[in-house]
Every structure is written in structure tokens, then in C-alpha cells.
PDB file of C-alpha atoms in Angstrom:
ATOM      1  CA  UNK Z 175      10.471   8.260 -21.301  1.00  0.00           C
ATOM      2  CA  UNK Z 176       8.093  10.312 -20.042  1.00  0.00           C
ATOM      3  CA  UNK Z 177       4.826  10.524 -17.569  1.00  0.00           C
ATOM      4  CA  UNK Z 178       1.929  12.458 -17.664  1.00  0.00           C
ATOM      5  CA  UNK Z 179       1.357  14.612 -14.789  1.00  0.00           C
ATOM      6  CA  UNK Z 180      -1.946  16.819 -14.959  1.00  0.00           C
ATOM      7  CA  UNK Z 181      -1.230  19.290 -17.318  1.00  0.00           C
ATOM      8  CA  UNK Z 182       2.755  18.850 -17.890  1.00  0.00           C
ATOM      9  CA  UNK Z 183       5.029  15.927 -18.634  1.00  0.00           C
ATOM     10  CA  UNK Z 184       8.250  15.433 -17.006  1.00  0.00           C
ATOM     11  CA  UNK Z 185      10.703  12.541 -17.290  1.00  0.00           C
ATOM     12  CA  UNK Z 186      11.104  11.006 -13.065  1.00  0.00           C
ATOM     13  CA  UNK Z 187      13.686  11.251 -11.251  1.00  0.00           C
ATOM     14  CA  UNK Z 188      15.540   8.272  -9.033  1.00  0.00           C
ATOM     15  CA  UNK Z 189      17.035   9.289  -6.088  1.00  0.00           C
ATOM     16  CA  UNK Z 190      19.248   7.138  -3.573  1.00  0.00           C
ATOM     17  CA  UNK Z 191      19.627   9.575  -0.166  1.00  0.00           C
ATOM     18  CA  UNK Z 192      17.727  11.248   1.879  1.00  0.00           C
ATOM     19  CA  UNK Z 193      19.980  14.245   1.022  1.00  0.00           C
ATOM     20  CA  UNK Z 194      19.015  14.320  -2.859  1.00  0.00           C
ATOM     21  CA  UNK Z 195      15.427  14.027  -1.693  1.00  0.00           C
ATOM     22  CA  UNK Z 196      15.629  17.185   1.127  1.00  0.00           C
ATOM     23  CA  UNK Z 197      17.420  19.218  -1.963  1.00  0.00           C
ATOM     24  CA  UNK Z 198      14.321  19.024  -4.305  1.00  0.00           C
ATOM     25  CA  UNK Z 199      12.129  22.590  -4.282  1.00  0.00           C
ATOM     26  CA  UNK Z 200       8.603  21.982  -3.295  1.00  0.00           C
ATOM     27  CA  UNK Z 201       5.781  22.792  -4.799  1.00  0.00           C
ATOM     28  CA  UNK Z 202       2.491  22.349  -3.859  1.00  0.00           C
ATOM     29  CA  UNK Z 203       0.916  19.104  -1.955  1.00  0.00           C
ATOM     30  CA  UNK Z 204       3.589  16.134  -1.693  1.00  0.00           C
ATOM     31  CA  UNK Z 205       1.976  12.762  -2.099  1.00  0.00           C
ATOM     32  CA  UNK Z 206       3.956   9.396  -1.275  1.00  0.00           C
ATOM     33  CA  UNK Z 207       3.440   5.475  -1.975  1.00  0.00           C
ATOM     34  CA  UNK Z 208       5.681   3.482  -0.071  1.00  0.00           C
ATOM     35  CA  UNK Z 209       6.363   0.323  -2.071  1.00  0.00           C
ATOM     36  CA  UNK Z 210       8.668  -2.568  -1.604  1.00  0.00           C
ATOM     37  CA  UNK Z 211       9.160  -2.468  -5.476  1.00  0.00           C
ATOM     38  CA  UNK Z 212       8.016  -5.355  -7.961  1.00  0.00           C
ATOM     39  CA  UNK Z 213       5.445  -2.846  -8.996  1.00  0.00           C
ATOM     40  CA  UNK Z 214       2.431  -3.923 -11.101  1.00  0.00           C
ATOM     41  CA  UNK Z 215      -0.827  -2.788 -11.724  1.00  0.00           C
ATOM     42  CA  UNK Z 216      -2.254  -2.280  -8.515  1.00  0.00           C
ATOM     43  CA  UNK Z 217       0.989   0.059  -7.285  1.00  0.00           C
ATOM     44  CA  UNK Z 218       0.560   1.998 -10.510  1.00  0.00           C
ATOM     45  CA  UNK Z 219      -3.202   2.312  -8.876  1.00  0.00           C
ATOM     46  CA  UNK Z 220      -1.672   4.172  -5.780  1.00  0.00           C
ATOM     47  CA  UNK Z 221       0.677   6.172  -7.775  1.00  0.00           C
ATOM     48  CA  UNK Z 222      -2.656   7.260 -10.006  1.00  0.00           C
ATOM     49  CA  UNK Z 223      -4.740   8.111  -6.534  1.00  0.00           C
ATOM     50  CA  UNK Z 224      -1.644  10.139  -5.799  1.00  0.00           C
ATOM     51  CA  UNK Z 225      -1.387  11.887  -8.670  1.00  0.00           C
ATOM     52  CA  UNK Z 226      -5.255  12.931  -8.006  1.00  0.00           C
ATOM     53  CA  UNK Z 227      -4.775  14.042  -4.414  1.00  0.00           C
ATOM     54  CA  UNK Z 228      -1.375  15.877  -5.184  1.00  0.00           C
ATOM     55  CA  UNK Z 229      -2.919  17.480  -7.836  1.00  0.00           C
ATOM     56  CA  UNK Z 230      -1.120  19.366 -10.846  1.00  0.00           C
ATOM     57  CA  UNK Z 231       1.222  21.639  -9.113  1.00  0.00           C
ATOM     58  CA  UNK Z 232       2.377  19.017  -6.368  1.00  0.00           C
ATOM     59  CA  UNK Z 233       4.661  16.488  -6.310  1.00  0.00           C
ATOM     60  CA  UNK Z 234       4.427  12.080  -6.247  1.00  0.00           C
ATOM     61  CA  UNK Z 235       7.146  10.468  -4.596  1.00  0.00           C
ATOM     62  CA  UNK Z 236       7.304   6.800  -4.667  1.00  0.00           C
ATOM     63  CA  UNK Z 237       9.706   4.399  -2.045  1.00  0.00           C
ATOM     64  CA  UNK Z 238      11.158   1.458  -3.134  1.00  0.00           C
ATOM     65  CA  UNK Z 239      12.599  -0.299  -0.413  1.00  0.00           C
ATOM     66  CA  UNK Z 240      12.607  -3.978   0.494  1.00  0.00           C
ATOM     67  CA  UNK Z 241      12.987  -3.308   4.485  1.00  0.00           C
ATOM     68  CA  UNK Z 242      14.918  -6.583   5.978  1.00  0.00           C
ATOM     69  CA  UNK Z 243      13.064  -5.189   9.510  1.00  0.00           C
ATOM     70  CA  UNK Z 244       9.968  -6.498   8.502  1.00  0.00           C
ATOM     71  CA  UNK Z 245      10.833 -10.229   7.392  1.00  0.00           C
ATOM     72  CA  UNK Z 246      10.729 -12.919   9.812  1.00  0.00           C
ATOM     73  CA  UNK Z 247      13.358 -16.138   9.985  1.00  0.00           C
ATOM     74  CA  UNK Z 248      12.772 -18.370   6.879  1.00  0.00           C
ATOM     75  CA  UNK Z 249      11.306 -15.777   4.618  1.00  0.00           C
ATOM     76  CA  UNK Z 250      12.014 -14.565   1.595  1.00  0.00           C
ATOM     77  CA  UNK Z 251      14.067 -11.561   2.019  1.00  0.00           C
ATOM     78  CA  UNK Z 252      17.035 -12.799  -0.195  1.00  0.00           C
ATOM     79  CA  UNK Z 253      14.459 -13.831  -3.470  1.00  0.00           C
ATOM     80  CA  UNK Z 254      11.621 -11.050  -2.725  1.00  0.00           C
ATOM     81  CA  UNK Z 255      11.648  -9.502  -6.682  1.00  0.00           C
ATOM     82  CA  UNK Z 256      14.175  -6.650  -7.308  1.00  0.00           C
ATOM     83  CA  UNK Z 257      13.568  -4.719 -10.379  1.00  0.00           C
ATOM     84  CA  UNK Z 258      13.745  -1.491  -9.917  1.00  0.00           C
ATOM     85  CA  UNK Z 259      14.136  -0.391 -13.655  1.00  0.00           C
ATOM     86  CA  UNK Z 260      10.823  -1.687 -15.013  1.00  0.00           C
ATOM     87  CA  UNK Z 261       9.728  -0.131 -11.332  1.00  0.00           C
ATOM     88  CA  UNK Z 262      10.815   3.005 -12.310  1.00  0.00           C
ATOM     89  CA  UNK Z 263       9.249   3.251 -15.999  1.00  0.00           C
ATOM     90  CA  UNK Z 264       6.019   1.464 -14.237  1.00  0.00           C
ATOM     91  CA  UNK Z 265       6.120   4.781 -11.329  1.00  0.00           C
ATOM     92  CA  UNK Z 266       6.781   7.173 -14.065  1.00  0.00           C
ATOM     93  CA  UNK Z 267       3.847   5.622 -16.466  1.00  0.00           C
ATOM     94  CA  UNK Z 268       1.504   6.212 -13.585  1.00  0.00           C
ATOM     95  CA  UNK Z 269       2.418   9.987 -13.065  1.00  0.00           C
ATOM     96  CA  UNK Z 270       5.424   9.507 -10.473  1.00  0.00           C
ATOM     97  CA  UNK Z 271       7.623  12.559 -10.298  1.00  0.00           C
ATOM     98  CA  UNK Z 272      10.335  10.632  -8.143  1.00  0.00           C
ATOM     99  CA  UNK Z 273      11.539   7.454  -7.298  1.00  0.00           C
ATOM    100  CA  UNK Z 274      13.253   7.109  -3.692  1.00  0.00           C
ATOM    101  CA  UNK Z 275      15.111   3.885  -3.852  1.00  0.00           C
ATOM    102  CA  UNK Z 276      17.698   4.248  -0.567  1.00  0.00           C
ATOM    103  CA  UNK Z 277      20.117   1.400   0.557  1.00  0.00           C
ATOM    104  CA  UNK Z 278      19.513  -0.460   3.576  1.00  0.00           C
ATOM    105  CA  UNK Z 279      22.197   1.635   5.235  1.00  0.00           C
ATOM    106  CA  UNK Z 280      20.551   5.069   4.004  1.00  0.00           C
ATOM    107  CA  UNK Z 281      17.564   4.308   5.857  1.00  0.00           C
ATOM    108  CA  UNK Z 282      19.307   2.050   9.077  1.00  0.00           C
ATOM    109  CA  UNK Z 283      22.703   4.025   9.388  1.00  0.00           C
ATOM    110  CA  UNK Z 284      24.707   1.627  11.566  1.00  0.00           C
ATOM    111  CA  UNK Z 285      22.900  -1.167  11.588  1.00  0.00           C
ATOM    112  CA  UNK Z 286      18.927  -2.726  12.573  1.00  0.00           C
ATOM    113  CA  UNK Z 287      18.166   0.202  14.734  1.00  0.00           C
ATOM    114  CA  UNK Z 288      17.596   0.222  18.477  1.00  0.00           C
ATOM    115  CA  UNK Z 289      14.393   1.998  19.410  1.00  0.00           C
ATOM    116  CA  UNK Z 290      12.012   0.866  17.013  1.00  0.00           C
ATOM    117  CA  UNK Z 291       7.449   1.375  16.924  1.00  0.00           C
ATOM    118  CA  UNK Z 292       5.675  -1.340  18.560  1.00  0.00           C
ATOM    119  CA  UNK Z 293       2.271  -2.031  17.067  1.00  0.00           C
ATOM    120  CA  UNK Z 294       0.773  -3.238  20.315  1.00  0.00           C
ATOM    121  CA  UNK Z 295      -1.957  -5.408  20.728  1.00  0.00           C
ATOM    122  CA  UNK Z 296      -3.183  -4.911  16.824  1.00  0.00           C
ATOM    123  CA  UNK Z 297      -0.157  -6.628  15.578  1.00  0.00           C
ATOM    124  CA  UNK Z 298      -0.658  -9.887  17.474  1.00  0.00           C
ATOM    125  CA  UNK Z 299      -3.487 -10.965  16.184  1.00  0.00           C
ATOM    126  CA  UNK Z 300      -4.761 -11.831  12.497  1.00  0.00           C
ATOM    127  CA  UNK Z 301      -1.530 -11.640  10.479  1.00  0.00           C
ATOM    128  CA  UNK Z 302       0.930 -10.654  13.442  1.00  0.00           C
ATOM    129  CA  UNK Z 303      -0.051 -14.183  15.161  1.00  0.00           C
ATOM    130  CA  UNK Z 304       1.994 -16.246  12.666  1.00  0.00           C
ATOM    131  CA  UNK Z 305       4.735 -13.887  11.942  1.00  0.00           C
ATOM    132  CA  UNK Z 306       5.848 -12.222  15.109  1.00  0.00           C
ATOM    133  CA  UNK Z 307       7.432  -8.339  14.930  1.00  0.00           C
ATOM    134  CA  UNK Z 308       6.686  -8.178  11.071  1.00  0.00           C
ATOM    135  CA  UNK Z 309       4.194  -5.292  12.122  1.00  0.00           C
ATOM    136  CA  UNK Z 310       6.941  -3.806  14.375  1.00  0.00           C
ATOM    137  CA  UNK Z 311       9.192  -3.673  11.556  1.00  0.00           C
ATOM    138  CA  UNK Z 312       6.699  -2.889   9.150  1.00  0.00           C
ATOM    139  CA  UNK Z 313       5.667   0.229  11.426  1.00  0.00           C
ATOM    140  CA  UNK Z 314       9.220   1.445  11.891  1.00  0.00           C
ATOM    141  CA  UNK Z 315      10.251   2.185   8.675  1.00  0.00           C
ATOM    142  CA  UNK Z 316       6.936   3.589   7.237  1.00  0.00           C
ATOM    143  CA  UNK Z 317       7.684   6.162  10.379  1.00  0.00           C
ATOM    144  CA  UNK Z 318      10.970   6.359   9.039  1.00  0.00           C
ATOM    145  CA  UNK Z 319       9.874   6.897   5.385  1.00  0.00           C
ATOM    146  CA  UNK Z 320       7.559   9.499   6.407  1.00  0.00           C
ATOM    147  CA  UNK Z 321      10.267  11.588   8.400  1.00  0.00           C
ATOM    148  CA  UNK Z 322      12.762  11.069   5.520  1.00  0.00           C
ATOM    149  CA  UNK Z 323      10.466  12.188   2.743  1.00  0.00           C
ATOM    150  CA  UNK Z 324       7.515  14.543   4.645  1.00  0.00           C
ATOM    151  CA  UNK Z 325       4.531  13.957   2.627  1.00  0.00           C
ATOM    152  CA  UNK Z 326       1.138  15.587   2.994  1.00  0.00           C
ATOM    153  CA  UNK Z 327      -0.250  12.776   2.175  1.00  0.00           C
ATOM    154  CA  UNK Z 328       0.515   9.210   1.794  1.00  0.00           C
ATOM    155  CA  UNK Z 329      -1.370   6.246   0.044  1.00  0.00           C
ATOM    156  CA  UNK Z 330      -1.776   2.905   0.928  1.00  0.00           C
ATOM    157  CA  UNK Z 331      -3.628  -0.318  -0.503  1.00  0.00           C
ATOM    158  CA  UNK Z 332      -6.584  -1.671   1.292  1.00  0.00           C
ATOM    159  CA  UNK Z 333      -5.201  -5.173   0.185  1.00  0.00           C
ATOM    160  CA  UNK Z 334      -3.153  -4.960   2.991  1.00  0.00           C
ATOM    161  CA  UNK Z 335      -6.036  -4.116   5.245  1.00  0.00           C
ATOM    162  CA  UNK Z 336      -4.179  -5.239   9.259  1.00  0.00           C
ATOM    163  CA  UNK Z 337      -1.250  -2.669   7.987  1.00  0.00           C
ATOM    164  CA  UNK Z 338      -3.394  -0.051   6.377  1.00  0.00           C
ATOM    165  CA  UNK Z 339      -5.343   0.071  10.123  1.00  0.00           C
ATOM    166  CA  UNK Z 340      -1.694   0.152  12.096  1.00  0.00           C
ATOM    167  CA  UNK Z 341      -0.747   3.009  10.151  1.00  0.00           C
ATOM    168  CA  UNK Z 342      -3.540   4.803  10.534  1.00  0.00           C
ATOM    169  CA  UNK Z 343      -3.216   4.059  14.445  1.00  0.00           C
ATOM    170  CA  UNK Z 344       0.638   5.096  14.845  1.00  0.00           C
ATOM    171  CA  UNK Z 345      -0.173   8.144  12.817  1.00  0.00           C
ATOM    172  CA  UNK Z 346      -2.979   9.250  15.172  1.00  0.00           C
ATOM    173  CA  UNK Z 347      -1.524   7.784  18.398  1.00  0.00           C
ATOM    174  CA  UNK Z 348       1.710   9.350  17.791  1.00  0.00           C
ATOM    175  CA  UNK Z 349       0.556  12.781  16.142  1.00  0.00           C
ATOM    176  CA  UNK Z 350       2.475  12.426  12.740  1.00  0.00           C
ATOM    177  CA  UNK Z 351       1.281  15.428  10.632  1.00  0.00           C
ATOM    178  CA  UNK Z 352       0.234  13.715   7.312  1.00  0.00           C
ATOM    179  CA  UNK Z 353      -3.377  12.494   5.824  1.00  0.00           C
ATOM    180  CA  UNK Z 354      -3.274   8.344   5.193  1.00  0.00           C
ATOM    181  CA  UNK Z 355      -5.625   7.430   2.553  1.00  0.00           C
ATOM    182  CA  UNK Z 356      -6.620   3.587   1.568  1.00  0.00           C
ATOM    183  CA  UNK Z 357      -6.785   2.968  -1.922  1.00  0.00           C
ATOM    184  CA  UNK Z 358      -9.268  -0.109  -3.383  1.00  0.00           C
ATOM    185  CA  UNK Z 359      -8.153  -3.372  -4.099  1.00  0.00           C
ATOM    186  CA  UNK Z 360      -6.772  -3.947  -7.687  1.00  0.00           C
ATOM    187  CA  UNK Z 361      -7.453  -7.834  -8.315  1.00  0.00           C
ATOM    188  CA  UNK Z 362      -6.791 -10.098 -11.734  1.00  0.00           C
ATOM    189  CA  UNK Z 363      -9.382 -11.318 -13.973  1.00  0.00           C
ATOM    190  CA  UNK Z 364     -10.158 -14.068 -12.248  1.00  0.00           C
ATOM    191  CA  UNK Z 365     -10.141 -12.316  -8.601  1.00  0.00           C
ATOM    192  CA  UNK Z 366      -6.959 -12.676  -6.914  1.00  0.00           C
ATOM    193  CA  UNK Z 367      -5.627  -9.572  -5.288  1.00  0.00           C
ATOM    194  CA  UNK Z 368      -2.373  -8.407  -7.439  1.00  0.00           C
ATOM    195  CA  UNK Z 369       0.597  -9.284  -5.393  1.00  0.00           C
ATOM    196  CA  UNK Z 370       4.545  -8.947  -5.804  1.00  0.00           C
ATOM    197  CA  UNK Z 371       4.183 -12.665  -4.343  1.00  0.00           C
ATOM    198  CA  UNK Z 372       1.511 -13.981  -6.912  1.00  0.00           C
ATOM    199  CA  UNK Z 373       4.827 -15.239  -9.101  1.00  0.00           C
ATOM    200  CA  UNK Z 374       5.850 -17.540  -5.885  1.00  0.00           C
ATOM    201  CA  UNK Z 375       2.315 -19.459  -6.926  1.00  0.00           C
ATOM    202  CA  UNK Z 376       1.856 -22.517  -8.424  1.00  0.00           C
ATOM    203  CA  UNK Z 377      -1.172 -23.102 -10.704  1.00  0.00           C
ATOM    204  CA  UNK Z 378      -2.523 -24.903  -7.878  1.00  0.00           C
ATOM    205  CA  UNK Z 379      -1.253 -22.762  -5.146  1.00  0.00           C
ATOM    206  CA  UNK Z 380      -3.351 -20.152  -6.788  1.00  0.00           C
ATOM    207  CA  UNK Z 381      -6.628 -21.847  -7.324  1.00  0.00           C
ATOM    208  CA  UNK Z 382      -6.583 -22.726  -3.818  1.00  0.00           C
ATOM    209  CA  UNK Z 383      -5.532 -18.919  -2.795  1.00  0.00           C
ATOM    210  CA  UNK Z 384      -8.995 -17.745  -4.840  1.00  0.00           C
ATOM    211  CA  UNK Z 385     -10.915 -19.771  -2.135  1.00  0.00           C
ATOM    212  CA  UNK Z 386     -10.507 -16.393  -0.052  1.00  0.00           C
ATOM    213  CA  UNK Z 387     -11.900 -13.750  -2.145  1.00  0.00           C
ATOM    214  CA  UNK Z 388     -14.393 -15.867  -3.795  1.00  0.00           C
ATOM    215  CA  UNK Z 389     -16.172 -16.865  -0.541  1.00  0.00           C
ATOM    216  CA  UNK Z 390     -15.872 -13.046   0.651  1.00  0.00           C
ATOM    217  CA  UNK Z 391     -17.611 -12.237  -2.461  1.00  0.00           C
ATOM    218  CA  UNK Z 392     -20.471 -14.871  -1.684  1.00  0.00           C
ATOM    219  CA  UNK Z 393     -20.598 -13.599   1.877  1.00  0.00           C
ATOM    220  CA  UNK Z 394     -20.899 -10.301   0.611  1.00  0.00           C
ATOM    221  CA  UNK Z 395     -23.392 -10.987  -2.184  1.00  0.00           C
ATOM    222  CA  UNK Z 396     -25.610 -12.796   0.427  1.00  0.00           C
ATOM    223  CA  UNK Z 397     -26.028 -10.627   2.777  1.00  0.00           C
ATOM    224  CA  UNK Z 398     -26.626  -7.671   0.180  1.00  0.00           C
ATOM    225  CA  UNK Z 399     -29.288 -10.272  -1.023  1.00  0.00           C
ATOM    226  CA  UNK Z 400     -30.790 -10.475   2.751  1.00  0.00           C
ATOM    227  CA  UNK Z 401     -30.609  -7.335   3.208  1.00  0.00           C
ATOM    228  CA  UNK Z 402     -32.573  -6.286   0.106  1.00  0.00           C
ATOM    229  CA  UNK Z 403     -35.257  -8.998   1.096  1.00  0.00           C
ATOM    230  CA  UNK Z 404     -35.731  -7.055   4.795  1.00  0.00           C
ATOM    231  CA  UNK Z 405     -36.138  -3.935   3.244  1.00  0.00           C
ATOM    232  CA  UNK Z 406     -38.873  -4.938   0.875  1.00  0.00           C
ATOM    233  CA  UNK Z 407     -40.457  -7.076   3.591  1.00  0.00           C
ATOM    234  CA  UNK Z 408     -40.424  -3.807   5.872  1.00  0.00           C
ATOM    235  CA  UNK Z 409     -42.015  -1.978   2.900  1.00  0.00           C
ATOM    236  CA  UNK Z 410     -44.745  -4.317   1.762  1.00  0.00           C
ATOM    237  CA  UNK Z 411     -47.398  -3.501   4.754  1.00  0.00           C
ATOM    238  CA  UNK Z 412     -47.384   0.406   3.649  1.00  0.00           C
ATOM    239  CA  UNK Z 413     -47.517  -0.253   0.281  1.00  0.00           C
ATOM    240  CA  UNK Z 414     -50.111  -1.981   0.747  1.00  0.00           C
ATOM    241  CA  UNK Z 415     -52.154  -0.218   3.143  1.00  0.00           C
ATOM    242  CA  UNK Z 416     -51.947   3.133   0.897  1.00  0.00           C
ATOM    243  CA  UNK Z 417     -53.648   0.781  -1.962  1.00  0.00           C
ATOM    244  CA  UNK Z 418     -56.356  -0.254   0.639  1.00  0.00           C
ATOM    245  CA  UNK Z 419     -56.956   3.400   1.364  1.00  0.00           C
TER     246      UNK Z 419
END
């Protein structure tokens, strides 16, 4: 089993502790994608963008962690996916160097933790009106996987656009010394954002979840076709007043 990274090939390596992972020399740039695992194609996306921006010499870590913080009463914390052996050949297909999989009491010693990051105003509204503290918990232990495995930079889908922007915020508001870089969409043939969660769907669950990207599409083709309109509007008058002269 083994991945292609740059010039070399190296079989990954799973870790479980934050001690195995502060034991491994460094080399170079470390790049990290923080996943919750159930990885498909559009983690093995991240994993590739992080291979790029790490670059031959450096170093991909990816987290698997399903972080109970971060689900709300009545979700699905006990039957979100847990696979983390296809996860790991998936990571190390992609050009993964290591796979940080820590147990809920590696990464909350003693318990849900006391002084946790708030993600203010931004994560009340959009998602965070309907499921109250998931950003809070969702913020805490991305600041906890970036302390515990120090990246230089760290990749995240812009699927998940409300957490992509939080991140971005705690990392500037509170001075965290890494680069955060959004990675595009990876969507299914027939335009549904990949998803851990797209097995939960029925076949008419999922017709009616297309709705969404289908009439951003039209929104987005319109105005694109408005906007090309203006422009040769605006451009007609000079045309034709060079032909005139």
C-alpha cells in the first residue's frame, strides 16, 4: 500500500496521540486536513491541494476525528460513519503521509473541556441559527487540532463555506500562526456537493437537496448572462462611432 508523494512513495502512517505525532522529524512545510473521517472524493481533493502546497520535501497530515463538541441534542453522533481503514488507504491514495486518528480523551483529557472558542455573532446566524454552539464546538477543536499538530498550513473545503469563514476569523482574531486555504467544491455527477451525510439520503431526499445547487447555478448563470449583455450594450456606441468616423 503505498501513496505517491512528489517524487517518492512512502507507505502512511496512523497515529493515535499527540505524543507519536510531536516525535515525528520535520521536514519542510507541514500541511493538515482536518476531517471527521468517512472520506470520499472530495477529502481526497484536500489531501491533493495539500500535497501541492506542502510540496515534495514537506509533510500531509490528515485528522480523523468525529468531535462529540460539535453535535447538538438529537443528532447523529452515535451513527455519523466510522471507517477509518478505507479512510486511511483513501488519505494515503491522495498523497497523505499521516493519519492522526486520536480518541475523544486524547484530544478532551478529562472530559468536554471548560474554556472553549466562541464564534460570536458569525455563528448565530445562517447555519448556527438552527443548531446552537455547533460553531463553538466546531471552533474549539480545529484550535485544538492546530496546537496538537502545528501545521503551516491547513486546508479546508469551501462546501462548508459559514465554517471555512469562522476559521479564517479565529485564526486572524486570535493570531494563530498558520495560512488557511479554501479548497473548491467537489460535487457528483448530477451536482450535489459530496458529503459523509449524502448516504443518510433517500432517493427523494436527494432530488429535493439538488434544488439548492441547481438554482445557485441558474442564479449564477443569469447574472453572468446580464452581465455580458451590459458590457456589450456599454460597448456598442464606440464601436459604432469609430465605423462612422
Amino acid at each position: 500500500m503505498t501513496g505517491t508523494h512528489g517524487t517518492h512513495s512512502t507507505p502512511v502512517t496512523l497515529l493515535h496521540t499527540a505524543e507519536a505525532l510531536r516525535a515525528r522529524a520535520r521536514d519542510g512545510r507541514r500541511a493538515v486536513v482536518m476531517t471527521m473521517g468517512a472520506l470520499h472524493d472530495g477529502h481526497a481533493s484536500l489531501i491533493r491541494a495539500a500535497r501541492r502546497a506542502a510540496g515534495p520535501d514537506g509533510e500531509v497530515v490528515v485528522t480523523v476525528f468525529v468531535n462529540p463538541l460539535q453535535f447538538g441534542a438529537g443528532e447523529d453522533l452515535d451513527r455519523y460513519p466510522r471507517t477509518l481503514d478505507a479512510d486511511v488507504k483513501i488519505a494515503e491514495q491522495a498523497g497523505a503521509d499521516a493519519v492522526f486518528a486520536p480518541a475523544v480523551d486524547e484530544v478532551y483529557p478529562g472530559g468536554e473541556p471548560q474554556v472553549r472558542v466562541s464564534a460570536g455573532p458569525m455563528g448565530t446566524v445562517l447555519e448556527g441559527a438552527t443548531r446552537p454552539g455547533h460553531f463553538d464546538g466546531m471552533l474549539t477543536v480545529v484550535a485544538k487540532l492546530l496546537h496538537l499538530t502545528g501545521p503551516d498550513v491547513a486546508l479546508f473545503g469551501q462546501k462548508d463555506a459559514q465554517q471555512l469563514a469562522l476559521i479564517r476569523r479565529m485564526v486572524r482574531d486570535l493570531d494563530f500562526p498558520v495560512e488557511i486555504v479554501g479548497v473548491p467544491t467537489v460535487r457528483e455527477d448530477d451536482g450535489l456537493a459530496l458529503s459523509s451525510r449524502n448516504r443518510y439520503l433517500s432517493p427523494e431526499e436527494r432530488r429535493t437537496a439538488l434544488a439548492l445547487s441547481r438554482a445557485l447555478f441558474a442564479g449564477r448563470d443569469g447574472l453572468a448572462a446580464r452581465e455580458a449583455l451590459r458590457a456589450r450594450a456599454a460597448s456598442a456606441p464606440a464601436t459604432r462611432a469609430r465605423a462612422d468616423a
